[in-house]
Coordinates of N, CA and C and ligand atoms in Angstrom, one line a residue:
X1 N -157.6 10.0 -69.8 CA -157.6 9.4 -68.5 C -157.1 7.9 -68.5
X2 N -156.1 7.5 -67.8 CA -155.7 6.0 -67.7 C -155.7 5.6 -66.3
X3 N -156.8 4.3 -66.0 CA -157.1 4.4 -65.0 C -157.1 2.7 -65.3
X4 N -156.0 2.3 -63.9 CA -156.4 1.0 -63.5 C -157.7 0.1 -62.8
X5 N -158.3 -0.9 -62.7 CA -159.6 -1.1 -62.2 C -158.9 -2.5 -61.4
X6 N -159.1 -2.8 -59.8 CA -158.3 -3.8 -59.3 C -159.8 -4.1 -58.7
X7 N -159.5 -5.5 -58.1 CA -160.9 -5.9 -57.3 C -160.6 -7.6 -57.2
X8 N -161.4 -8.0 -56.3 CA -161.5 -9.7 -56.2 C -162.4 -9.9 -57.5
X9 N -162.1 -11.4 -58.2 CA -163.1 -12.0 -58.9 C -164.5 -11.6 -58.6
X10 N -165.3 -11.0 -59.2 CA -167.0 -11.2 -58.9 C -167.3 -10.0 -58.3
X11 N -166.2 -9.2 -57.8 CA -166.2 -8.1 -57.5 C -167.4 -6.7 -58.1
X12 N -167.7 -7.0 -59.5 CA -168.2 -6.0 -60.2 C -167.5 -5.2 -61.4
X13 N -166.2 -5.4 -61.4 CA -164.7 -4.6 -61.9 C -165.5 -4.6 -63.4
X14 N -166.0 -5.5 -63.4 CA -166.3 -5.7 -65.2 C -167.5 -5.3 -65.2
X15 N -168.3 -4.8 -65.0 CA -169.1 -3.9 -64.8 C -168.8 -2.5 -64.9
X16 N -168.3 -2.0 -63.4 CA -168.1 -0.6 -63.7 C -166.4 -0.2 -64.3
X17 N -165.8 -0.8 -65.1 CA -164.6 -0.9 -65.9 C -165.7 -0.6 -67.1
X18 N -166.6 -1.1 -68.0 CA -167.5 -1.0 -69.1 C -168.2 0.4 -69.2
X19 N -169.1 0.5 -67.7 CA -169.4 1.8 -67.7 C -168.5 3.3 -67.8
X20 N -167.5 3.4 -67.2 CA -166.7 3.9 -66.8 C -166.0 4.4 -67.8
X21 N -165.6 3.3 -68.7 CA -164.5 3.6 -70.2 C -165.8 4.2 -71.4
X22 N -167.0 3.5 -71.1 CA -167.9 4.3 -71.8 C -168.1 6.0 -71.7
X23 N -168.5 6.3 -70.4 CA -168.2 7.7 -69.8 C -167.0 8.7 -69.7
X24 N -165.8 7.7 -69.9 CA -164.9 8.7 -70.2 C -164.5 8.4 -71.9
X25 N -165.4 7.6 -72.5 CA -165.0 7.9 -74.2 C -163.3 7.5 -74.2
X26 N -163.2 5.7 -73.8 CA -161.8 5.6 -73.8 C -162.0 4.1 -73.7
X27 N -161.1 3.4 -74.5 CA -161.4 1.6 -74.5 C -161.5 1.5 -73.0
X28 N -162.0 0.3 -73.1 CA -162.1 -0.8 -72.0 C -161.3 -2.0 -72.3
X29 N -160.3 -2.1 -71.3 CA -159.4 -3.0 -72.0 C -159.0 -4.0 -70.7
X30 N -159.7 -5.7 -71.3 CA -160.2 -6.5 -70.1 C -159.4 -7.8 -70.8
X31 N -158.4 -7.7 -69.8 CA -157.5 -9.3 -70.5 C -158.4 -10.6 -70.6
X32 N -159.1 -10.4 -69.6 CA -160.3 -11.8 -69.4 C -160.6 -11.7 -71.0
X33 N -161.7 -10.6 -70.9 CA -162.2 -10.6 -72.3 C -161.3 -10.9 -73.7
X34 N -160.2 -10.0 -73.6 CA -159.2 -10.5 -74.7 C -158.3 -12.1 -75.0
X35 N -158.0 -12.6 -73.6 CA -158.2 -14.2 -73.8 C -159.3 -14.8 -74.1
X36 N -160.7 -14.1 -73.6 CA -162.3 -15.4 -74.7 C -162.3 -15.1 -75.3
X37 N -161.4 -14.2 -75.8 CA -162.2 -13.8 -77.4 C -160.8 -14.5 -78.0
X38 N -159.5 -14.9 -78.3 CA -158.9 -15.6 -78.5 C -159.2 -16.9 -78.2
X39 N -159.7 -17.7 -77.6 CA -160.5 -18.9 -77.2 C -161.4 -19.5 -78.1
X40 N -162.4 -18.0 -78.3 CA -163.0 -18.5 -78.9 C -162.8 -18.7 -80.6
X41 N -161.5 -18.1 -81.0 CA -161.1 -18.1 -82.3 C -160.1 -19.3 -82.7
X42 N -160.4 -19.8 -81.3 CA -159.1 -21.2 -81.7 C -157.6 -20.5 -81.9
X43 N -157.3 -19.4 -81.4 CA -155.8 -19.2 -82.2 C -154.9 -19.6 -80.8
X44 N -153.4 -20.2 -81.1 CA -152.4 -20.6 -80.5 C -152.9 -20.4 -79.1
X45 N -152.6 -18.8 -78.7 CA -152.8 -17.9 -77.8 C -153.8 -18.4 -77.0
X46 N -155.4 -18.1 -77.3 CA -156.3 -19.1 -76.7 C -156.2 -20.4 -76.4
X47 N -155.8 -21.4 -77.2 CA -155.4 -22.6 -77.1 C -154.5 -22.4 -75.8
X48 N -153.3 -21.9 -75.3 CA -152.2 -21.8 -74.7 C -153.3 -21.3 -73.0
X49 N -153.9 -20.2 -73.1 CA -154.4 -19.5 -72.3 C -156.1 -20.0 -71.8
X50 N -156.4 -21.0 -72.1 CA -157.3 -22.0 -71.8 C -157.1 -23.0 -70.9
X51 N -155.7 -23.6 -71.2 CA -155.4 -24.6 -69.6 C -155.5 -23.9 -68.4
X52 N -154.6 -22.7 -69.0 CA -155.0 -21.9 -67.2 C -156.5 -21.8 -67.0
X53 N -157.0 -21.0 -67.7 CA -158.4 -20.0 -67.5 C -159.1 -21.2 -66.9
X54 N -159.4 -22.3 -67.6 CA -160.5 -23.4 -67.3 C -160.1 -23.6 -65.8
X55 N -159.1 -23.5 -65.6 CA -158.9 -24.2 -63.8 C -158.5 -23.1 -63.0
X56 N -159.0 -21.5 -63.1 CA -159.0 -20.7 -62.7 C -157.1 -20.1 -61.9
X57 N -156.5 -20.7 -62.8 CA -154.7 -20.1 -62.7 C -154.6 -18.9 -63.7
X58 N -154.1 -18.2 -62.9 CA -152.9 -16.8 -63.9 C -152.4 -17.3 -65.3
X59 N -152.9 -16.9 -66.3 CA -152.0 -17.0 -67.5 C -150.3 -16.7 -67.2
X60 N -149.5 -17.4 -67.5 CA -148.0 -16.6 -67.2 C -148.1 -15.4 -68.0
X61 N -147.2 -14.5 -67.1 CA -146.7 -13.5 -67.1 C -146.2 -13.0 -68.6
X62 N -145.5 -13.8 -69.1 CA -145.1 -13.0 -70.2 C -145.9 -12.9 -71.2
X63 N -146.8 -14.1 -71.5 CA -147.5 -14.2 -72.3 C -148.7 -13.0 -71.9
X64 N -149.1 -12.6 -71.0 CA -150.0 -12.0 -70.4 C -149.4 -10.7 -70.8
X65 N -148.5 -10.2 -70.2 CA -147.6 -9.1 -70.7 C -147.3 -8.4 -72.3
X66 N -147.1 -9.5 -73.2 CA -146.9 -9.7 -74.4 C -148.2 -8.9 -75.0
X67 N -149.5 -9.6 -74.5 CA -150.8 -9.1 -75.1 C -151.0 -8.0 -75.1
X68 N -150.8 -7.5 -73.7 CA -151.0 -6.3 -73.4 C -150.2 -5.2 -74.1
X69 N -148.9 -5.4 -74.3 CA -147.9 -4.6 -75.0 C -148.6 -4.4 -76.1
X70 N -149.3 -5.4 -76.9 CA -149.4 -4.9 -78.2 C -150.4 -4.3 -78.5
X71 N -151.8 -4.6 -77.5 CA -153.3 -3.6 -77.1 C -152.8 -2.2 -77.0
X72 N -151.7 -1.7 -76.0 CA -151.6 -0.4 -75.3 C -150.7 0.1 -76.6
X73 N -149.8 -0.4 -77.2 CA -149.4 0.7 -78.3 C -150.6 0.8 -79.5
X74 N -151.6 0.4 -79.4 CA -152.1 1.1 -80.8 C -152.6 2.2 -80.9
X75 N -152.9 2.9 -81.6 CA -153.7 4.1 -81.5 C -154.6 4.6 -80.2
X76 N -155.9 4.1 -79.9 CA -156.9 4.3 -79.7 C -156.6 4.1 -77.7
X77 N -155.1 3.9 -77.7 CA -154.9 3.5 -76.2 C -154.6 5.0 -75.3
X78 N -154.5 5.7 -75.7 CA -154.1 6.7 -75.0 C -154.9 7.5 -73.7
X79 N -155.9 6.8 -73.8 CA -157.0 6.9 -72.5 C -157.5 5.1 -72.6
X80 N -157.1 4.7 -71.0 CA -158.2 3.3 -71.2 C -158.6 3.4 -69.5
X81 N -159.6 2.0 -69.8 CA -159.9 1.6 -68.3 C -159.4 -0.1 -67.9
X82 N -158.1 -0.5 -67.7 CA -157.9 -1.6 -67.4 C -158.6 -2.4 -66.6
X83 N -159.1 -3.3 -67.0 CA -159.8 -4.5 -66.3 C -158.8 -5.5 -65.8
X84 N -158.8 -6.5 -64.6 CA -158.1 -7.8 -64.7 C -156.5 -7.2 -65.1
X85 N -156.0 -6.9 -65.2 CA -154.4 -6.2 -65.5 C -154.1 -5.0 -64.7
X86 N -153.0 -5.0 -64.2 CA -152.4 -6.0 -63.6 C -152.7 -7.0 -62.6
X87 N -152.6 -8.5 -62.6 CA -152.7 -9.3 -61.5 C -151.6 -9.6 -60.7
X88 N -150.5 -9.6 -61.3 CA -149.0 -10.1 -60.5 C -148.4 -9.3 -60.1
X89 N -147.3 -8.9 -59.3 CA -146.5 -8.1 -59.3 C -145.7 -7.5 -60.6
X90 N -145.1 -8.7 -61.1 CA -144.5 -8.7 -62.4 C -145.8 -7.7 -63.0
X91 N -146.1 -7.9 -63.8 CA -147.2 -7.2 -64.7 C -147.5 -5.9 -64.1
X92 N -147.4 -5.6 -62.6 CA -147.8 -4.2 -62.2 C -146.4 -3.6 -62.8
X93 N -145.2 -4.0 -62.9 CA -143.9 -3.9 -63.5 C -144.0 -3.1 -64.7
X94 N -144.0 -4.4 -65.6 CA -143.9 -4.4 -67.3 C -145.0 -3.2 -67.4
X95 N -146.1 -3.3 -66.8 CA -146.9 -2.1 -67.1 C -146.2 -0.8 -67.2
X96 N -146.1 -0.7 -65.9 CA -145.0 0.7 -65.8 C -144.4 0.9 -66.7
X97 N -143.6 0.0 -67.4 CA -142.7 -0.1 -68.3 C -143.2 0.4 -69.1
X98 N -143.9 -0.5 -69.5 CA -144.6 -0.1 -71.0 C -145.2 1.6 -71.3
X99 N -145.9 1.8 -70.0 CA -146.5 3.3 -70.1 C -145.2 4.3 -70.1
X100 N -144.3 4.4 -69.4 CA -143.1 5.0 -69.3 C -142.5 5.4 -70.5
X101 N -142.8 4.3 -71.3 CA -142.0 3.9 -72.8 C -142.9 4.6 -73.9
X102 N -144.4 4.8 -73.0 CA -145.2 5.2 -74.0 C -145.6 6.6 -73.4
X103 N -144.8 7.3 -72.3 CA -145.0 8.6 -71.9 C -146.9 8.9 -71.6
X104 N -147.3 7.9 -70.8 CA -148.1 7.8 -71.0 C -149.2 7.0 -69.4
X105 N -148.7 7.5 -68.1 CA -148.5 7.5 -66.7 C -149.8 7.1 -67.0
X106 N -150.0 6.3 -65.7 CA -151.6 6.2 -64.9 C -151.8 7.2 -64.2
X107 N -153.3 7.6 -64.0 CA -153.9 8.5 -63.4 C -154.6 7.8 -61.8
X108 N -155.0 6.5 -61.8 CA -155.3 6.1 -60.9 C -155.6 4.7 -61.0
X109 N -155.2 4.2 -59.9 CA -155.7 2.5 -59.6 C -156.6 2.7 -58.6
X110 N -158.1 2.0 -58.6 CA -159.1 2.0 -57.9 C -159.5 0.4 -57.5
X111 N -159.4 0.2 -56.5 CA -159.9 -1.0 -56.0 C -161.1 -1.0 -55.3
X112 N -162.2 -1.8 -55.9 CA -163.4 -2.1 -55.7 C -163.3 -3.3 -54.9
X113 N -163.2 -2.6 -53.5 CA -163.2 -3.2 -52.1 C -164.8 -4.6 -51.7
X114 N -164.7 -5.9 -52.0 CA -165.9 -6.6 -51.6 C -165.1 -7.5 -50.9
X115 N -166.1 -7.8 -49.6 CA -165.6 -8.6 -48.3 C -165.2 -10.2 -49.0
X116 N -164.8 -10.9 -48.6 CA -164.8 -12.6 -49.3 C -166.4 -13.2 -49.2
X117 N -166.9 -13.2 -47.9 CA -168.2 -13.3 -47.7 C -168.9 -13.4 -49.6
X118 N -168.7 -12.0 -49.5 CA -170.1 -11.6 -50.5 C -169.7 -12.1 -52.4
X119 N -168.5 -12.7 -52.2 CA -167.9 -12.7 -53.5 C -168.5 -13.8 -54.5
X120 N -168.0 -15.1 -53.5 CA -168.5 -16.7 -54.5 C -170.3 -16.5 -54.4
X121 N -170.8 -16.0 -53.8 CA -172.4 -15.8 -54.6 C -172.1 -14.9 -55.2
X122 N -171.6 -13.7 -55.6 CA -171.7 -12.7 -56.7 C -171.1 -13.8 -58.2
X123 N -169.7 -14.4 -58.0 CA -169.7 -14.7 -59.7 C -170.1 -15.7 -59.6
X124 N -171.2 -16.6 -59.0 CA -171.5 -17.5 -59.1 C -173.0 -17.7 -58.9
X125 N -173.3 -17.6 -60.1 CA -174.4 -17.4 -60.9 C -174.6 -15.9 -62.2
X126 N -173.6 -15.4 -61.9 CA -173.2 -14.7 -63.5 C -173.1 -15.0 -64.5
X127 N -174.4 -14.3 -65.0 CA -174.6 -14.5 -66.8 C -173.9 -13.5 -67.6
X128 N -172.7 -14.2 -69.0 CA -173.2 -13.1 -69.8 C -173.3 -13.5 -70.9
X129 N -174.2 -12.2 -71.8 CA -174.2 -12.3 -73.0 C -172.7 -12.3 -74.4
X130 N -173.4 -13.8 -74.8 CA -172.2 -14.2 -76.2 C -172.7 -13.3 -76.8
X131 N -173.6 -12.8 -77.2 CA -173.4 -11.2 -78.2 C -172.4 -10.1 -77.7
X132 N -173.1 -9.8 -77.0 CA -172.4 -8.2 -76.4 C -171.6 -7.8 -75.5
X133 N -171.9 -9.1 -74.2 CA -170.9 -9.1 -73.2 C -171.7 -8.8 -72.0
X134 N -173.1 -8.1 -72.2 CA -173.7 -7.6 -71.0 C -173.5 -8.5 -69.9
X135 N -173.2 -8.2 -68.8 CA -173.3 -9.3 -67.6 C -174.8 -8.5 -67.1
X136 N -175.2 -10.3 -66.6 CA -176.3 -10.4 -65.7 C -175.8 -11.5 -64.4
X137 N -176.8 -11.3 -64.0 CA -176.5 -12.1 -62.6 C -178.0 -12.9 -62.1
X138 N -178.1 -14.2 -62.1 CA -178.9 -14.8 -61.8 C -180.1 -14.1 -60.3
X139 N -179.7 -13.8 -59.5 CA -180.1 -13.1 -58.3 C -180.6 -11.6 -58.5
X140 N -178.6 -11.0 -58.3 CA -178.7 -9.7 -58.2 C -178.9 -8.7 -59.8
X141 N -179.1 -9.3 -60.8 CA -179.3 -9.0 -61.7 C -180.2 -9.6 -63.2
X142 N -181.1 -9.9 -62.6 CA -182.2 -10.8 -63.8 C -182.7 -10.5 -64.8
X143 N -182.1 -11.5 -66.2 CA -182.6 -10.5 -67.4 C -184.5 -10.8 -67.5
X144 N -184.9 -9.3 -68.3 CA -185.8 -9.6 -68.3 C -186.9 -11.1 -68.8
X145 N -186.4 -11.8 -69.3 CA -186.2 -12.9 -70.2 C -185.3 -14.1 -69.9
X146 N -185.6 -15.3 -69.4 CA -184.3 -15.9 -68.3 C -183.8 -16.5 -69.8
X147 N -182.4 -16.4 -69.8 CA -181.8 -17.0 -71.0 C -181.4 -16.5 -71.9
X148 N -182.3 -14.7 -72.1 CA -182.3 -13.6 -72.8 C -181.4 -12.2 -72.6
X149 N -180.5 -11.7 -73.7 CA -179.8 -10.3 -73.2 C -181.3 -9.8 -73.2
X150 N -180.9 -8.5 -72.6 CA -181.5 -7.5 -72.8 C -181.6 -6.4 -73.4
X151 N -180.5 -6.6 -74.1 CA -179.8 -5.3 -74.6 C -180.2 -5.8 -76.1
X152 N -179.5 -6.7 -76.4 CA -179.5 -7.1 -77.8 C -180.0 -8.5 -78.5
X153 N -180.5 -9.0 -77.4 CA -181.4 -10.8 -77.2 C -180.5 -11.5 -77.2
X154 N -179.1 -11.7 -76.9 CA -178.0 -12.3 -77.4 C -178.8 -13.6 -76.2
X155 N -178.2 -14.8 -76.3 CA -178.3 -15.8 -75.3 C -177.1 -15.4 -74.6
X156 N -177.9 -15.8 -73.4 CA -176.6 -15.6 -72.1 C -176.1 -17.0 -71.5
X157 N -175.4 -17.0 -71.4 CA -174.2 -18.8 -70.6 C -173.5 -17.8 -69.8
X158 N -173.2 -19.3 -69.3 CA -172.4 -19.1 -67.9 C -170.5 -19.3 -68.3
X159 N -170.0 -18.6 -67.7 CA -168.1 -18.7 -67.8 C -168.2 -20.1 -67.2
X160 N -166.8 -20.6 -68.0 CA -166.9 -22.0 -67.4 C -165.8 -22.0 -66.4
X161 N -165.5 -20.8 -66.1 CA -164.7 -20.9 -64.7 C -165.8 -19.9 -63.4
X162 N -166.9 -19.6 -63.9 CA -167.6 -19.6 -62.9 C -167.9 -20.5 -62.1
X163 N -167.7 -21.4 -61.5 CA -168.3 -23.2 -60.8 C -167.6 -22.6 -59.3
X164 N -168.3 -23.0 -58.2 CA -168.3 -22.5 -57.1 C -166.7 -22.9 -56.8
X165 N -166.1 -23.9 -57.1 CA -164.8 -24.6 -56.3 C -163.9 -24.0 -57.6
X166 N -163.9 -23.7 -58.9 CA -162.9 -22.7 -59.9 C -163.3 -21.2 -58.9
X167 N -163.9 -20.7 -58.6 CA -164.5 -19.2 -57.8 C -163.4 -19.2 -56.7
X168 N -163.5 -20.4 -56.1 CA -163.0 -20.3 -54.7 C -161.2 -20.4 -55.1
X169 N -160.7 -20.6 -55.5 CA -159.5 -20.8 -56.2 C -158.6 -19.8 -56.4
X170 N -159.9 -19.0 -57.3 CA -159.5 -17.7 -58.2 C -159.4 -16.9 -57.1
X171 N -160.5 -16.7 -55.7 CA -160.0 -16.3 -54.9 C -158.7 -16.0 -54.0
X172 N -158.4 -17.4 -54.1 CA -157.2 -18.1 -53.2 C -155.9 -17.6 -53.8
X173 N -155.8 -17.6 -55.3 CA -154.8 -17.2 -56.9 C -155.1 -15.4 -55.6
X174 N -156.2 -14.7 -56.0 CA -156.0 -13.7 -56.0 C -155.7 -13.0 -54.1
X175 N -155.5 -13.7 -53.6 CA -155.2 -12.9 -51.8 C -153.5 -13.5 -52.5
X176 N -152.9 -14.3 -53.3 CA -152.0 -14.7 -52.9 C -150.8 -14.0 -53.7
X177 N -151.6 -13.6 -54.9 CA -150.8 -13.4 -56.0 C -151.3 -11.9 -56.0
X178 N -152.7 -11.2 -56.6 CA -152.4 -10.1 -57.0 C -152.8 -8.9 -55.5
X179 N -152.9 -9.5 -54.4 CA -153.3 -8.8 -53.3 C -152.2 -7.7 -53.3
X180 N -150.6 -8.3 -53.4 CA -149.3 -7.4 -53.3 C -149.3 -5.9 -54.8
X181 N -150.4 -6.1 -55.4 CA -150.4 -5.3 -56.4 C -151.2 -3.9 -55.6
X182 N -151.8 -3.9 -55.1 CA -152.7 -3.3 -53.8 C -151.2 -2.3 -53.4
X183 N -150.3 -2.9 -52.7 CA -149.6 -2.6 -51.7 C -149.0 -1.6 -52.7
X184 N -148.2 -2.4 -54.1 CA -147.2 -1.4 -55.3 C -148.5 0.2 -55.4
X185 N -149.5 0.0 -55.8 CA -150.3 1.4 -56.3 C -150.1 2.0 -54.9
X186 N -150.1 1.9 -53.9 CA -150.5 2.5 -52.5 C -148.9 3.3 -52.2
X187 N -147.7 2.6 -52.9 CA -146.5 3.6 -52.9 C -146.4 4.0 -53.5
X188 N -147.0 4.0 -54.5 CA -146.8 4.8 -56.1 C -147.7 6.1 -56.3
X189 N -148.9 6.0 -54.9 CA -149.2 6.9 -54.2 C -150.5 7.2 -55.3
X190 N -151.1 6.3 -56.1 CA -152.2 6.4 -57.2 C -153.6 5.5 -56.9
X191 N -153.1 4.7 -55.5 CA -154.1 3.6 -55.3 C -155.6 4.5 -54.4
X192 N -156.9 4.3 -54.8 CA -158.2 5.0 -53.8 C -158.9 3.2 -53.8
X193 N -159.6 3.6 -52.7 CA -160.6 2.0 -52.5 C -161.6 2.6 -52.3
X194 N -162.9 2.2 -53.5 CA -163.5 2.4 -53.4 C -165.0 0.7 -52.4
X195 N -165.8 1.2 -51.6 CA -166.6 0.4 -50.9 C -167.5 -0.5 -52.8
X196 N -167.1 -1.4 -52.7 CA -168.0 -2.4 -53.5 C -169.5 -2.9 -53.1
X197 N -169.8 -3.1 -52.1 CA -171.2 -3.5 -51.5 C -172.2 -2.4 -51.7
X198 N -173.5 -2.3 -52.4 CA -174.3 -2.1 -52.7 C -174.9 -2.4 -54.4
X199 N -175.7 -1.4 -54.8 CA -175.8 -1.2 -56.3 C -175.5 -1.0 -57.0
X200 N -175.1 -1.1 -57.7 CA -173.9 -1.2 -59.3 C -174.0 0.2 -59.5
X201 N -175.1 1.1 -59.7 CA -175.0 2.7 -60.0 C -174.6 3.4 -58.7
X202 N -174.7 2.9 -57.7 CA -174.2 3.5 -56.6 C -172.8 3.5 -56.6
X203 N -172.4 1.9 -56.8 CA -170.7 2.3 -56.6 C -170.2 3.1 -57.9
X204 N -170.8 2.9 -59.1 CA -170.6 3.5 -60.0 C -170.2 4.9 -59.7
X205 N -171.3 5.5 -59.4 CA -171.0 7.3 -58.8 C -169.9 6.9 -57.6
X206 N -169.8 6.2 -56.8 CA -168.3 6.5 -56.1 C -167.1 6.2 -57.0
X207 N -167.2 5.8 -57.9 CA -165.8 5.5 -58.9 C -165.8 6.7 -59.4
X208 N -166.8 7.3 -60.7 CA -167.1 8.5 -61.2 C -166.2 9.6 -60.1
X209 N -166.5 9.5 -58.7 CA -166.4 11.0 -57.6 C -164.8 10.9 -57.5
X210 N -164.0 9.6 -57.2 CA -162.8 9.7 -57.6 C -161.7 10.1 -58.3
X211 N -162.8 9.9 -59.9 CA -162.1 10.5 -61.1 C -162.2 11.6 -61.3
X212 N -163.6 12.6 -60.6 CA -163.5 13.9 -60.8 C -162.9 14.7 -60.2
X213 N -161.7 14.2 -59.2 CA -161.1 15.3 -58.0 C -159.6 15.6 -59.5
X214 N -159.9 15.0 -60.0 CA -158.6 15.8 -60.9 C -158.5 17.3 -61.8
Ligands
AMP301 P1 -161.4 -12.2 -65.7 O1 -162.4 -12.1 -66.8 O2 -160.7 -10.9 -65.5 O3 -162.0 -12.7 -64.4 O4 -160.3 -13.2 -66.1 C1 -160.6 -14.6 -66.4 C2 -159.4 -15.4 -66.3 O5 -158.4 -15.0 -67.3 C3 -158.6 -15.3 -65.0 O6 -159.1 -16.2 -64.0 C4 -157.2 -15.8 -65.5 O7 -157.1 -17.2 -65.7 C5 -157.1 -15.1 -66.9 N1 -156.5 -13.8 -66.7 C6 -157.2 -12.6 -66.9 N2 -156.4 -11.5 -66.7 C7 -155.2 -12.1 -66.4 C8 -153.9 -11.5 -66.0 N3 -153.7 -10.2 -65.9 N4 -152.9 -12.4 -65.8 C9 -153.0 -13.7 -65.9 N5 -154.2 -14.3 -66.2 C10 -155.3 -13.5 -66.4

């Protein structure tokens, strides 16, 4: 199953993208995450893709593209759950491209529909864990332990493009930039919206109900 995950910042995407690729036994493949984790290795790439990220701008395109190309040919790509990819038009493109090349179609783009309202309090106060990645949420999600994973005790910090005025930005990047990627899946006749507002296991089983009509 290859299945795109679209949504506003804070949306949840990274959440039920994690659960989701777990349950279908298929990477989870989250450019966010593959730029911090470059970041945090100091290499070129991070270094490059840090000016953006910190002030909540799109990495360019090709470099964004580039990454991706070399994630989806390796082995283990042949089922994933894209997180954060595509954002641009361009990149809903080269994607195409790339899968085309790799005979290897999407099955669905799902957008995890949350009003603007409800967004800058959702990623703003989002914890996650430097161990493992778990997100928590200061509010709607408190670890047992303030400071503490729960999963694996990892200490949890905050993104440093979580700050209410980088949130509101990334917003603004995303109605302007990756809104029109909405419009491409919706002719390509693969796009479902799923309602974002409620409980993370709730929308969960509406993502889940999507992927079982196949
Ligand atoms: P995320 O973890 O998906 O919220 O991504 C964090 C940041 O990484 C974004 O605000 C962008 O600066 C950058 N980023 C992630 N995915 C992409 C992408 N597909 N294109 C360009 N920049 C990206």
């Amino acid at each position: 199953m290859r299945i795109v995950l679209l949504g506003p910042p804070g949306s949840g995407k990274g959440t039920q993208a994690t659960h989701l690729a777990k349950s279908l036994g298929v990477p989870h493949i989250s450019t966010g995450d593959l730029f911090r984790a470059q970041i945090a290795e100091e290499t070129e790439l991070g270094i490059l893709a840090n000016e953006y990220i910190a002030h909540g701008n799109l990495v360019p395109d090709e470099v964004t593209n580039a990454m991706m190309r070399e994630r989806l040919s390796r082995a283990d790509a042949s089922g994933f759950v894209l997180d954060g990819y595509p954002r641009t038009l361009d990149q809903a493109h080269a994607l195409g491209a790339m899968l085309q090349q790799l005979q290897r179609p999407l099955h669905h783009a799902i957008l995890i529909d949350v009003p603007d309202e409800n967004i800058v309090e959702r990623a703003v106060g989002r914890l996650v864990c430097g161990s493992c990645g778990e997100i928590f949420h200061l509010k709607f999600k408190p670890p047992g332990v303030a400071g503490i994973c729960d999963k694996c005790r990892g200490i949890l910090g905050v993104r440093e493009d979580d700050t209410p005025s980088t949130v509101r930005h990334r917003l603004t990047v995303y109605g302007r930039i990756t809104k029109p990627v909405l419009a491409f899946y919706q002719r390509e006749k693969i796009l479902s919206r799923v309602d974002g507002v409620g409980p993370p296991d709730e929308i969960f089983k509406r993502v889940v109900a999507l992927t079982e009509n196949d």
